[in-house]
Amino acid sequence: CFLTRGDLWLSWEQGRDVFDKLLLDADWSLNNMNWLALSGAAPWSPPFFRVYHPVPKMDSSLNVKDPEGEFIREFIPELRKMPSKYIYAPWTAPMEVQKAAGCIVGKDYPKPIVDHEAASKANLARFKKALSSAPKTSAGKGTKRSSTSSGSRGGSPAKRPKWGA
């Protein structure tokens, strides 16, 4: 959801292609269907307005229950000394906290590539506008789906249209 409708507004096909190339256990059918669903373009997708926040909330069933950030500390050495309060969003730590942790955001650890709140709000408005302008089916529900959409079978990835560009 971060790559597609949530924040970056990129085509689900770009995520699919990276996963197909880099995952050792890539599964074509699962990969395609998962990326299609997360983009909001599939009939079985969650509602378009459901956007997952990139910073985990400990009270959500969708996220790992690790309030101390032990997993993060183990695999991201730059954040090992960051206080637990800021471990999942170190850019929110005051400068004195970043200095004490030996991790200055923008120098030792990357800054966020987008402002999630602003990007997701803008993208939800785009998605809503696209849905409202789509032709209605004869039943008056949903939209007509073209058999030549990028999710159809056949054709090489290079010949498929790129959505969301």
PDB file of C-alpha atoms in Angstrom:
ATOM      1  CA  CYS A   1       0.000   0.000   0.000  1.00  0.00           C
ATOM      2  CA  PHE A   2       2.956   2.387   0.673  1.00  0.00           C
ATOM      3  CA  LEU A   3       4.249   1.975  -2.887  1.00  0.00           C
ATOM      4  CA  THR A   4       0.864   2.293  -4.562  1.00  0.00           C
ATOM      5  CA  ARG A   5      -2.226   4.165  -3.351  1.00  0.00           C
ATOM      6  CA  GLY A   6      -0.914   4.895   0.146  1.00  0.00           C
ATOM      7  CA  ASP A   7       2.118   7.100  -0.384  1.00  0.00           C
ATOM      8  CA  LEU A   8       4.172   6.877  -3.579  1.00  0.00           C
ATOM      9  CA  TRP A   9       1.343   6.462  -6.146  1.00  0.00           C
ATOM     10  CA  LEU A  10       3.394   4.058  -8.263  1.00  0.00           C
ATOM     11  CA  SER A  11       1.997   1.223 -10.337  1.00  0.00           C
ATOM     12  CA  TRP A  12       1.499  -2.074  -8.520  1.00  0.00           C
ATOM     13  CA  GLU A  13       3.422  -3.610 -11.427  1.00  0.00           C
ATOM     14  CA  GLN A  14       6.626  -1.931 -10.253  1.00  0.00           C
ATOM     15  CA  GLY A  15       6.369  -3.629  -6.866  1.00  0.00           C
ATOM     16  CA  ARG A  16       5.502  -6.920  -8.513  1.00  0.00           C
ATOM     17  CA  ASP A  17       8.505  -6.702 -10.834  1.00  0.00           C
ATOM     18  CA  VAL A  18      10.954  -5.970  -8.000  1.00  0.00           C
ATOM     19  CA  PHE A  19       9.586  -8.854  -5.942  1.00  0.00           C
ATOM     20  CA  ASP A  20       9.708 -11.219  -8.940  1.00  0.00           C
ATOM     21  CA  LYS A  21      13.331 -10.275  -9.529  1.00  0.00           C
ATOM     22  CA  LEU A  22      14.670 -10.219  -5.971  1.00  0.00           C
ATOM     23  CA  LEU A  23      12.686 -12.685  -3.853  1.00  0.00           C
ATOM     24  CA  LEU A  24      14.273 -16.110  -3.646  1.00  0.00           C
ATOM     25  CA  ASP A  25      10.869 -17.716  -3.118  1.00  0.00           C
ATOM     26  CA  ALA A  26       8.907 -15.523  -5.531  1.00  0.00           C
ATOM     27  CA  ASP A  27       5.572 -16.979  -6.566  1.00  0.00           C
ATOM     28  CA  TRP A  28       4.128 -15.378  -9.694  1.00  0.00           C
ATOM     29  CA  SER A  29       0.461 -15.850  -8.875  1.00  0.00           C
ATOM     30  CA  LEU A  30       0.665 -14.795  -5.217  1.00  0.00           C
ATOM     31  CA  ASN A  31       2.890 -11.855  -6.068  1.00  0.00           C
ATOM     32  CA  ASN A  32       0.558 -10.546  -8.782  1.00  0.00           C
ATOM     33  CA  MET A  33      -2.602 -10.940  -6.747  1.00  0.00           C
ATOM     34  CA  ASN A  34      -1.144  -9.401  -3.584  1.00  0.00           C
ATOM     35  CA  TRP A  35       0.240  -6.346  -5.369  1.00  0.00           C
ATOM     36  CA  LEU A  36      -2.963  -5.929  -7.363  1.00  0.00           C
ATOM     37  CA  ALA A  37      -5.035  -6.103  -4.180  1.00  0.00           C
ATOM     38  CA  LEU A  38      -2.812  -3.659  -2.278  1.00  0.00           C
ATOM     39  CA  SER A  39      -3.055  -1.158  -5.108  1.00  0.00           C
ATOM     40  CA  GLY A  40      -6.829  -1.077  -4.708  1.00  0.00           C
ATOM     41  CA  ALA A  41      -7.380  -2.049  -8.353  1.00  0.00           C
ATOM     42  CA  ALA A  42      -8.683  -5.569  -7.768  1.00  0.00           C
ATOM     43  CA  PRO A  43     -12.365  -6.320  -7.157  1.00  0.00           C
ATOM     44  CA  TRP A  44     -11.394  -7.990  -3.876  1.00  0.00           C
ATOM     45  CA  SER A  45      -9.186  -5.115  -2.670  1.00  0.00           C
ATOM     46  CA  PRO A  46      -9.794  -3.570   0.736  1.00  0.00           C
ATOM     47  CA  PRO A  47     -11.707  -0.279   0.480  1.00  0.00           C
ATOM     48  CA  PHE A  48      -9.562   2.339  -1.254  1.00  0.00           C
ATOM     49  CA  PHE A  49      -9.607   4.550   1.818  1.00  0.00           C
ATOM     50  CA  ARG A  50      -7.910   1.899   3.973  1.00  0.00           C
ATOM     51  CA  VAL A  51      -4.297   3.007   3.962  1.00  0.00           C
ATOM     52  CA  TYR A  52      -1.799   1.372   6.272  1.00  0.00           C
ATOM     53  CA  HIS A  53       0.482   3.671   8.219  1.00  0.00           C
ATOM     54  CA  PRO A  54       4.201   2.921   7.682  1.00  0.00           C
ATOM     55  CA  VAL A  55       4.906   3.455  11.379  1.00  0.00           C
ATOM     56  CA  PRO A  56       3.493   0.513  13.323  1.00  0.00           C
ATOM     57  CA  LYS A  57       0.896   1.067  15.996  1.00  0.00           C
ATOM     58  CA  MET A  58       1.311  -1.367  18.844  1.00  0.00           C
ATOM     59  CA  ASP A  59      -2.447  -1.733  19.337  1.00  0.00           C
ATOM     60  CA  SER A  60      -3.050  -2.881  15.743  1.00  0.00           C
ATOM     61  CA  SER A  61      -3.468  -6.525  14.820  1.00  0.00           C
ATOM     62  CA  LEU A  62      -1.626  -5.798  11.551  1.00  0.00           C
ATOM     63  CA  ASN A  63       1.707  -5.047  13.166  1.00  0.00           C
ATOM     64  CA  VAL A  64       4.329  -6.865  15.151  1.00  0.00           C
ATOM     65  CA  LYS A  65       4.095  -6.530  18.898  1.00  0.00           C
ATOM     66  CA  ASP A  66       7.561  -5.163  19.613  1.00  0.00           C
ATOM     67  CA  PRO A  67       7.202  -1.866  21.507  1.00  0.00           C
ATOM     68  CA  GLU A  68      10.868  -1.868  22.510  1.00  0.00           C
ATOM     69  CA  GLY A  69      12.018  -2.284  18.897  1.00  0.00           C
ATOM     70  CA  GLU A  70      14.260  -5.288  19.553  1.00  0.00           C
ATOM     71  CA  PHE A  71      13.911  -6.500  15.954  1.00  0.00           C
ATOM     72  CA  ILE A  72      14.806  -3.029  14.620  1.00  0.00           C
ATOM     73  CA  ARG A  73      17.820  -2.769  16.944  1.00  0.00           C
ATOM     74  CA  GLU A  74      19.108  -6.153  15.840  1.00  0.00           C
ATOM     75  CA  PHE A  75      19.029  -5.409  12.118  1.00  0.00           C
ATOM     76  CA  ILE A  76      19.519  -1.629  11.926  1.00  0.00           C
ATOM     77  CA  PRO A  77      22.673  -0.837  13.887  1.00  0.00           C
ATOM     78  CA  GLU A  78      22.233   2.935  13.414  1.00  0.00           C
ATOM     79  CA  LEU A  79      19.120   2.780  15.624  1.00  0.00           C
ATOM     80  CA  ARG A  80      20.469   0.532  18.409  1.00  0.00           C
ATOM     81  CA  LYS A  81      20.781   3.380  20.915  1.00  0.00           C
ATOM     82  CA  MET A  82      17.592   5.199  19.881  1.00  0.00           C
ATOM     83  CA  PRO A  83      15.055   5.341  22.743  1.00  0.00           C
ATOM     84  CA  SER A  84      12.108   2.986  22.282  1.00  0.00           C
ATOM     85  CA  LYS A  85       9.742   5.952  22.097  1.00  0.00           C
ATOM     86  CA  TYR A  86      11.331   6.942  18.755  1.00  0.00           C
ATOM     87  CA  ILE A  87      12.556   3.602  17.392  1.00  0.00           C
ATOM     88  CA  TYR A  88       9.858   3.309  14.710  1.00  0.00           C
ATOM     89  CA  ALA A  89       9.932   7.008  13.729  1.00  0.00           C
ATOM     90  CA  PRO A  90      13.419   8.328  14.552  1.00  0.00           C
ATOM     91  CA  TRP A  91      12.829  11.510  12.533  1.00  0.00           C
ATOM     92  CA  THR A  92      10.410  12.580  15.270  1.00  0.00           C
ATOM     93  CA  ALA A  93      13.115  12.486  17.953  1.00  0.00           C
ATOM     94  CA  PRO A  94      14.388  15.880  19.103  1.00  0.00           C
ATOM     95  CA  MET A  95      17.929  16.673  17.944  1.00  0.00           C
ATOM     96  CA  GLU A  96      19.381  16.213  21.444  1.00  0.00           C
ATOM     97  CA  VAL A  97      17.891  12.689  21.546  1.00  0.00           C
ATOM     98  CA  GLN A  98      19.304  11.898  18.092  1.00  0.00           C
ATOM     99  CA  LYS A  99      22.749  13.141  19.165  1.00  0.00           C
ATOM    100  CA  ALA A 100      22.657  11.095  22.374  1.00  0.00           C
ATOM    101  CA  ALA A 101      21.710   8.009  20.344  1.00  0.00           C
ATOM    102  CA  GLY A 102      24.519   8.653  17.853  1.00  0.00           C
ATOM    103  CA  CYS A 103      22.021   8.714  14.995  1.00  0.00           C
ATOM    104  CA  ILE A 104      21.285  11.987  13.252  1.00  0.00           C
ATOM    105  CA  VAL A 105      18.393  11.604  10.814  1.00  0.00           C
ATOM    106  CA  GLY A 106      19.531  12.758   7.386  1.00  0.00           C
ATOM    107  CA  LYS A 107      23.153  11.882   8.160  1.00  0.00           C
ATOM    108  CA  ASP A 108      23.305   8.481   9.879  1.00  0.00           C
ATOM    109  CA  TYR A 109      19.800   7.346   8.973  1.00  0.00           C
ATOM    110  CA  PRO A 110      17.709   8.457   5.975  1.00  0.00           C
ATOM    111  CA  LYS A 111      14.942  11.025   6.232  1.00  0.00           C
ATOM    112  CA  PRO A 112      11.464   9.834   5.236  1.00  0.00           C
ATOM    113  CA  ILE A 113      11.011   9.990   1.454  1.00  0.00           C
ATOM    114  CA  VAL A 114       7.475  11.368   1.804  1.00  0.00           C
ATOM    115  CA  ASP A 115       5.279  12.922   4.458  1.00  0.00           C
ATOM    116  CA  HIS A 116       2.845  10.041   4.942  1.00  0.00           C
ATOM    117  CA  GLU A 117      -0.042  12.178   6.152  1.00  0.00           C
ATOM    118  CA  ALA A 118       0.118  14.584   3.198  1.00  0.00           C
ATOM    119  CA  ALA A 119       0.869  11.932   0.540  1.00  0.00           C
ATOM    120  CA  SER A 120      -1.859   9.522   1.641  1.00  0.00           C
ATOM    121  CA  LYS A 121      -4.423  12.332   1.857  1.00  0.00           C
ATOM    122  CA  ALA A 122      -3.582  13.514  -1.691  1.00  0.00           C
ATOM    123  CA  ASN A 123      -3.615   9.954  -3.051  1.00  0.00           C
ATOM    124  CA  LEU A 124      -6.950   9.118  -1.442  1.00  0.00           C
ATOM    125  CA  ALA A 125      -8.404  12.194  -3.149  1.00  0.00           C
ATOM    126  CA  ARG A 126      -6.941  10.994  -6.486  1.00  0.00           C
ATOM    127  CA  PHE A 127      -8.379   7.513  -6.007  1.00  0.00           C
ATOM    128  CA  LYS A 128     -11.793   8.843  -5.017  1.00  0.00           C
ATOM    129  CA  LYS A 129     -11.853  11.132  -8.070  1.00  0.00           C
ATOM    130  CA  ALA A 130     -10.877   8.246 -10.375  1.00  0.00           C
ATOM    131  CA  LEU A 131     -13.614   6.034  -8.937  1.00  0.00           C
ATOM    132  CA  SER A 132     -16.262   8.720  -9.207  1.00  0.00           C
ATOM    133  CA  SER A 133     -15.432   9.386 -12.865  1.00  0.00           C
ATOM    134  CA  ALA A 134     -15.354   5.704 -13.873  1.00  0.00           C
ATOM    135  CA  PRO A 135     -18.314   4.429 -15.912  1.00  0.00           C
ATOM    136  CA  LYS A 136     -20.911   2.583 -13.853  1.00  0.00           C
ATOM    137  CA  THR A 137     -21.944  -0.958 -14.654  1.00  0.00           C
ATOM    138  CA  SER A 138     -25.506  -1.710 -15.738  1.00  0.00           C
ATOM    139  CA  ALA A 139     -26.299  -2.678 -12.158  1.00  0.00           C
ATOM    140  CA  GLY A 140     -25.120   0.753 -11.036  1.00  0.00           C
ATOM    141  CA  LYS A 141     -22.469  -0.679  -8.752  1.00  0.00           C
ATOM    142  CA  GLY A 142     -18.744  -0.657  -9.267  1.00  0.00           C
ATOM    143  CA  THR A 143     -16.985   0.129 -12.490  1.00  0.00           C
ATOM    144  CA  LYS A 144     -16.592  -1.608 -15.788  1.00  0.00           C
ATOM    145  CA  ARG A 145     -13.344  -3.503 -16.056  1.00  0.00           C
ATOM    146  CA  SER A 146     -11.522  -3.745 -19.339  1.00  0.00           C
ATOM    147  CA  SER A 147     -10.160  -7.103 -20.430  1.00  0.00           C
ATOM    148  CA  THR A 148      -7.096  -5.261 -21.695  1.00  0.00           C
ATOM    149  CA  SER A 149      -6.168  -3.787 -18.322  1.00  0.00           C
ATOM    150  CA  SER A 150      -2.676  -4.271 -16.993  1.00  0.00           C
ATOM    151  CA  GLY A 151      -3.921  -7.073 -14.766  1.00  0.00           C
ATOM    152  CA  SER A 152      -5.047  -9.245 -17.674  1.00  0.00           C
ATOM    153  CA  ARG A 153      -3.213 -12.296 -18.900  1.00  0.00           C
ATOM    154  CA  GLY A 154      -0.821 -12.143 -21.782  1.00  0.00           C
ATOM    155  CA  GLY A 155       1.573  -9.576 -23.067  1.00  0.00           C
ATOM    156  CA  SER A 156       5.007  -8.803 -21.788  1.00  0.00           C
ATOM    157  CA  PRO A 157       5.427  -6.430 -18.827  1.00  0.00           C
ATOM    158  CA  ALA A 158       7.069  -3.913 -21.159  1.00  0.00           C
ATOM    159  CA  LYS A 159       3.897  -3.735 -23.310  1.00  0.00           C
ATOM    160  CA  ARG A 160       1.485  -3.295 -20.395  1.00  0.00           C
ATOM    161  CA  PRO A 161       0.333   0.243 -19.654  1.00  0.00           C
ATOM    162  CA  LYS A 162       1.824   1.891 -16.588  1.00  0.00           C
ATOM    163  CA  TRP A 163      -0.848   3.257 -14.269  1.00  0.00           C
ATOM    164  CA  GLY A 164      -0.395   6.032 -11.778  1.00  0.00           C
ATOM    165  CA  ALA A 165       2.584   7.615 -13.503  1.00  0.00           C
TER     166      ALA A 165
END
